[in-house]
């Protein structure tokens, strides 16, 4: 449920005359969805706790806690936020987005960037751009330009038949079909479907499906679901086969993935401004 305590319009962040404007997202109690919208400003969502899944016309980006997603100015997008999530959203003036990525992407947040985020989240709305606050904002922008990009993305095809195919797979991630069966479901030949899918996404259909499973798995890991439950929900025959798939794509096992991020959360607690711009419950 969306609660706007300040009775202001959703485009308010675009009206703030500052390089960077920060709002806090308070803890939400259940999965929550934000419909398609856009902002004139660039948007960085840092997830302190929980997971955010972002969808735009050309892809899906999964943002686990202690990570961030970048949304360029004017980009139509929708978001799904997992239960018990919190974080901060930064709006960056389009004139200061030139050296930032031109497309949506996930970003790895270094300890330094995290500390800067912590500090600027406490700034007043109309902070002094000519003083120490403004200088730290510029440091933040400089560091953000150097942030390594993440890998938890899922490119979407543009061909209507392939979009129908990916919609089917997203709806039933555990469903197993042969390439021939997938092709028949969208009135394509197996060869043509495979060729076009690879051209538009850079992945084979099966690679894309496994990447989708990682997106779902990260969401469930953040919700403290068991490996057995995740394995069953995604249609794997055994937990070991799921772990092997996850490690191949992410680079670490599910257990290590979640343990490392929990450690970051504990070592440096992140304070979300109590006077957040929007609050959810």
XYZ file of C-alpha atoms in Angstrom:
281
model
C 0.000 0.000 0.000
C 1.326 3.427 -0.974
C 1.153 6.112 1.675
C 1.993 9.701 0.782
C 2.222 11.456 4.141
C 3.097 14.800 2.572
C 0.176 14.906 0.101
C 2.463 15.833 -2.797
C 2.560 14.733 -6.418
C 4.791 11.847 -7.596
C 6.704 14.230 -9.890
C 7.856 16.294 -6.918
C 11.460 14.956 -7.044
C 11.817 16.420 -10.563
C 11.014 19.864 -9.162
C 13.832 19.891 -6.588
C 16.573 22.224 -7.814
C 19.594 20.239 -6.636
C 22.121 17.953 -8.317
C 20.983 15.077 -6.123
C 17.794 14.668 -4.130
C 17.440 11.743 -1.690
C 14.320 10.152 -0.295
C 14.053 7.285 2.158
C 11.918 4.232 1.544
C 10.615 3.029 4.894
C 10.150 -0.620 5.743
C 7.269 -2.282 3.882
C 5.432 -5.291 5.260
C 4.533 -7.137 2.056
C 5.480 -7.434 -1.611
C 4.631 -4.164 -3.331
C 4.439 -3.086 -6.975
C 4.961 0.348 -8.523
C 3.340 0.641 -11.954
C 5.091 1.989 -15.060
C 6.236 5.582 -14.675
C 9.214 7.794 -15.445
C 11.090 10.795 -14.079
C 12.896 13.649 -15.795
C 15.811 12.961 -13.478
C 18.047 9.915 -13.327
C 17.252 7.549 -10.488
C 19.476 5.367 -8.309
C 17.762 2.884 -5.998
C 19.966 1.558 -3.188
C 18.502 -1.464 -1.430
C 19.532 -1.740 2.202
C 17.242 -4.654 2.983
C 15.102 -6.874 0.755
C 15.117 -7.018 -3.063
C 13.867 -4.737 -5.830
C 13.083 -6.041 -9.302
C 13.037 -3.355 -11.982
C 11.457 -3.850 -15.414
C 11.851 -1.578 -18.444
C 11.048 -2.240 -22.104
C 14.416 -3.848 -22.811
C 15.104 -5.832 -19.668
C 14.597 -6.871 -16.063
C 17.157 -6.027 -13.368
C 17.193 -7.734 -10.005
C 18.676 -5.699 -7.151
C 19.551 -7.670 -4.010
C 20.084 -5.899 -0.714
C 23.359 -3.986 -0.458
C 23.150 -3.345 -4.204
C 21.725 -0.629 -6.453
C 20.052 -0.134 -9.809
C 20.511 2.855 -12.108
C 17.601 4.236 -14.190
C 18.535 6.911 -16.771
C 16.417 10.081 -17.088
C 13.077 9.625 -18.855
C 13.105 5.818 -18.718
C 9.701 4.144 -18.382
C 9.947 1.453 -15.714
C 8.048 -0.494 -13.093
C 9.286 -1.959 -9.818
C 8.443 -4.902 -7.594
C 9.677 -4.618 -4.000
C 9.978 -7.644 -1.746
C 8.486 -7.702 1.727
C 10.522 -6.234 4.599
C 12.495 -4.004 2.235
C 13.979 -0.580 2.865
C 16.504 1.672 1.196
C 17.022 5.062 -0.380
C 16.181 6.494 -3.785
C 18.344 9.233 -5.263
C 17.178 11.518 -8.061
C 20.027 12.995 -10.111
C 19.612 16.091 -12.271
C 19.838 15.102 -15.970
C 22.612 17.666 -16.512
C 24.795 15.558 -14.201
C 23.980 12.177 -15.758
C 26.157 12.538 -18.859
C 28.930 10.284 -17.528
C 26.560 7.713 -16.059
C 25.290 4.638 -17.979
C 22.846 5.325 -20.820
C 20.815 2.212 -20.060
C 19.351 0.662 -16.914
C 21.861 -1.483 -15.035
C 22.658 -2.849 -11.606
C 25.643 -1.431 -9.751
C 27.948 -2.759 -7.058
C 28.117 -0.346 -4.143
C 31.569 -0.076 -2.568
C 32.023 0.533 1.178
C 33.054 4.121 0.353
C 29.936 4.763 -1.752
C 27.825 3.239 0.975
C 29.300 5.583 3.576
C 28.699 8.578 1.307
C 25.109 7.450 0.709
C 24.669 7.198 4.460
C 25.848 10.775 4.899
C 23.974 12.466 2.047
C 20.749 10.684 3.038
C 20.758 12.939 6.111
C 21.098 16.188 4.129
C 18.181 18.642 4.167
C 16.185 18.952 0.948
C 17.751 22.298 0.079
C 21.322 21.585 1.161
C 24.069 24.136 0.486
C 25.489 23.259 -2.945
C 28.388 25.695 -2.433
C 29.379 24.299 0.959
C 30.635 20.987 2.335
C 27.355 19.223 1.513
C 27.601 20.207 -2.135
C 31.231 19.057 -2.281
C 30.321 15.649 -0.888
C 27.517 15.343 -3.440
C 30.110 15.901 -6.190
C 32.360 13.223 -4.670
C 29.383 10.882 -4.703
C 28.744 11.558 -8.402
C 32.440 11.011 -9.207
C 32.509 7.708 -7.330
C 29.236 6.559 -8.868
C 30.718 6.952 -12.345
C 33.396 4.412 -11.391
C 31.051 1.872 -9.759
C 31.322 -1.599 -11.343
C 28.199 -2.842 -13.072
C 26.327 -5.862 -11.727
C 25.275 -9.011 -13.570
C 21.764 -9.700 -12.284
C 19.993 -8.521 -15.408
C 17.602 -10.206 -17.803
C 17.449 -8.716 -21.325
C 14.026 -8.743 -22.971
C 13.458 -9.264 -26.708
C 11.507 -6.800 -28.841
C 9.949 -9.214 -31.341
C 6.252 -9.692 -30.343
C 6.471 -13.470 -30.657
C 9.540 -13.633 -28.447
C 7.967 -11.258 -25.941
C 5.054 -13.698 -25.765
C 7.548 -16.514 -25.159
C 9.377 -14.713 -22.337
C 6.036 -13.751 -20.763
C 5.123 -17.445 -20.681
C 8.422 -18.391 -19.056
C 8.176 -15.572 -16.497
C 4.640 -16.669 -15.609
C 5.644 -20.318 -15.127
C 9.389 -20.399 -14.330
C 9.286 -24.046 -13.254
C 7.685 -25.268 -16.483
C 10.004 -27.379 -18.619
C 9.555 -27.491 -22.387
C 11.751 -28.469 -25.305
C 12.830 -25.749 -27.734
C 10.478 -27.300 -30.264
C 7.565 -26.952 -27.852
C 8.467 -23.343 -26.983
C 8.709 -22.503 -30.693
C 5.352 -24.100 -31.458
C 3.712 -22.076 -28.680
C 4.594 -18.837 -30.484
C 4.137 -20.096 -34.056
C 7.816 -20.113 -34.977
C 10.229 -22.734 -36.183
C 12.724 -23.918 -33.606
C 15.644 -22.704 -35.713
C 14.188 -19.257 -36.362
C 13.161 -18.794 -32.741
C 16.610 -19.763 -31.429
C 18.435 -17.532 -33.921
C 16.258 -14.474 -33.329
C 16.218 -14.923 -29.549
C 20.010 -15.012 -29.448
C 20.279 -11.950 -31.705
C 17.904 -9.891 -29.549
C 19.024 -10.912 -26.061
C 22.569 -12.271 -26.459
C 21.416 -15.466 -24.730
C 19.915 -18.755 -25.799
C 16.393 -19.532 -24.617
C 17.724 -21.966 -21.997
C 20.409 -19.513 -20.819
C 17.743 -16.824 -20.494
C 15.512 -19.182 -18.522
C 18.345 -19.994 -16.102
C 19.060 -16.282 -15.700
C 15.383 -15.803 -14.837
C 15.720 -18.521 -12.206
C 18.572 -16.577 -10.594
C 16.379 -13.457 -10.531
C 13.635 -15.391 -8.744
C 16.114 -17.160 -6.462
C 17.686 -13.918 -5.217
C 14.228 -12.623 -4.344
C 13.454 -15.771 -2.366
C 16.858 -15.858 -0.668
C 16.275 -12.326 0.598
C 12.987 -13.539 2.068
C 14.863 -16.320 3.900
C 13.232 -19.100 1.888
C 14.953 -22.473 2.216
C 17.019 -23.917 -0.623
C 14.600 -26.821 -0.789
C 11.635 -24.480 -1.268
C 13.476 -22.478 -3.925
C 14.500 -25.678 -5.709
C 10.898 -26.879 -5.827
C 9.470 -23.502 -6.896
C 11.872 -23.310 -9.835
C 11.385 -26.902 -10.941
C 14.823 -28.375 -10.259
C 15.139 -32.084 -9.563
C 17.527 -31.583 -6.655
C 18.982 -28.849 -4.472
C 22.464 -29.667 -5.751
C 21.434 -29.054 -9.367
C 19.967 -25.679 -8.399
C 23.124 -24.730 -6.462
C 25.299 -25.687 -9.450
C 23.223 -23.495 -11.768
C 23.284 -20.547 -9.340
C 27.044 -20.764 -8.800
C 27.713 -20.920 -12.541
C 25.830 -17.675 -13.182
C 26.485 -15.662 -10.008
C 29.983 -16.971 -9.238
C 29.231 -18.095 -5.681
C 26.827 -20.526 -4.026
C 23.438 -19.275 -2.772
C 24.609 -19.704 0.825
C 27.759 -17.658 0.295
C 25.840 -15.021 -1.678
C 23.378 -14.418 1.138
C 26.018 -14.718 3.900
C 28.279 -12.070 2.345
C 25.435 -9.593 2.002
C 24.151 -10.241 5.515
C 27.677 -9.566 6.783
C 27.735 -6.183 5.030
C 24.387 -5.324 6.571
C 25.578 -6.192 10.085
C 29.060 -4.639 9.890
C 27.890 -1.207 8.803
C 24.231 -0.590 9.730
C 22.668 1.853 7.306
C 20.393 4.533 8.725
C 17.321 5.304 6.651
C 16.144 8.895 7.275
C 13.146 8.817 9.611
C 11.614 11.730 7.763
C 11.504 9.806 4.509
C 9.886 11.384 1.475
C 7.626 8.392 0.938
C 6.787 5.667 3.429
C 5.309 2.251 2.777
C 3.536 -0.184 5.034
